[in-house]
Amino acid sequence: MSTIVPDGHAEPERREPILNTVDRVCEICFGLFMALTFVGAVKAVTAREDEGYRMFFAALGCNLAWGLADAVMYLVRTLAERGQRLKLAQTVQREQDPAVALRLLREALPEKLGRLVEDADLEPIRARLATASTLPPRASFVSGDFVGALGIFLLVVLGTFPVAVPFLVVRDVTTALIASRVLTLGMLFIAGFALGRYTGAGPMRAGIAMIAVGVLLTVAIITLGG
């Protein structure tokens, strides 16, 4: 459960970094997979001379739309989670029975964390909420939320370029398609490497695993006619 700060009208909670490593890596991978899938789906639809440009802008348009949707859902999720925490704080504040209030706080903890926390650890939080006079009446956005949404949008859109740029610089569409897939797999390795380093799962192992996911996806696209 996130720490609830009762004295923040403008920002009712202590915020974590707007986008952590997992957020950044996942959004980049989403962009890569979306663009890779879309490019595979529209490959060689026409034999027009400007087909490479058409595929570039098709992939870019796909990820612009996906990035916008993902950014909006980030805002929805952020507001919903903040509202849920505020509702908990208000319920605990109104509860007259300390034992019931402690139970509510405990139920909000992740199961594994709850096993490590005693009621004595939760009591200062309950007492602080009980005497707080500045809880905001409702959950609202703060400026950092929109910065995070913009960051997600840009990460998803930027994931397009390793897939789509070869279609701008290589005339032969088949060669451009191979180049885009190689660049995509390379970027997936970097993303997996960063994720493995962050989680302690092993950077090389995570990078190779992410490439395997990309290869399986590419094979599926080709099998389906991409």
Steps between C-alpha positions, in 0.01 A plus 500: 500500500633843412564744781203729554591860571200678650623858464520529123221681319702534182676164537334265753775237492876463487565422136735240364705587190258581220622211286729236647722260306227239462256761365752627248610158378145368473375802308792479255434129450130567446590752232741258335254212500215715373707644215651162413158339489346782301783516244478124457126521449518767227814370325478493121134598490568693185778508241512878485834670471446693824413189698790551744376846591148372534614229741702751703207734546262210561721371782546851637126564493436170676734587784374857526152357559627232740717751687205734545277219626770375738561851636130556563468164676801590715314811616184298565693237697689764699183686599317177588784377723531839670125509554507154657776604742316821588180306565693271735649799685158663538342174621776447757466862613124465558522160671448533877622150585883487483496123453279530192717780361812288544330211324418724204861613477623142519260383229642767269851356531631243249460153650870426536574840651207467739665199661798714597305794646360503852206707621749705700663603172167613357379683808701823433345518152150448641558761769632752251204450268256523790623848589564627145296799392630555149407191300391612153129451428568307180784357297640730235784516251834664574744636243723194523216282373496681167879488479478124549230468235711702257799278578297187426373649174853588386643162600235312304540723194880486510471122500375536141824627353724189521225319311400771254812706415652238262200550272607862455867433422494164319329489162442125489208422728610141573846616607348779706272249671796279596694802627206621707460160663871476582493849655188409695659186642810700595290757682303223672829358627595840643159531664523151647856565616387814684203320655715208613754734653228689684327189638812296569382223268823515297546757221625259230235240580222759493633652177510164327154415634364824359657420162334156513166667553570727203604206280187304591287803421677553165455131407133526588467810281671329206288187547187711495609661174703796630 
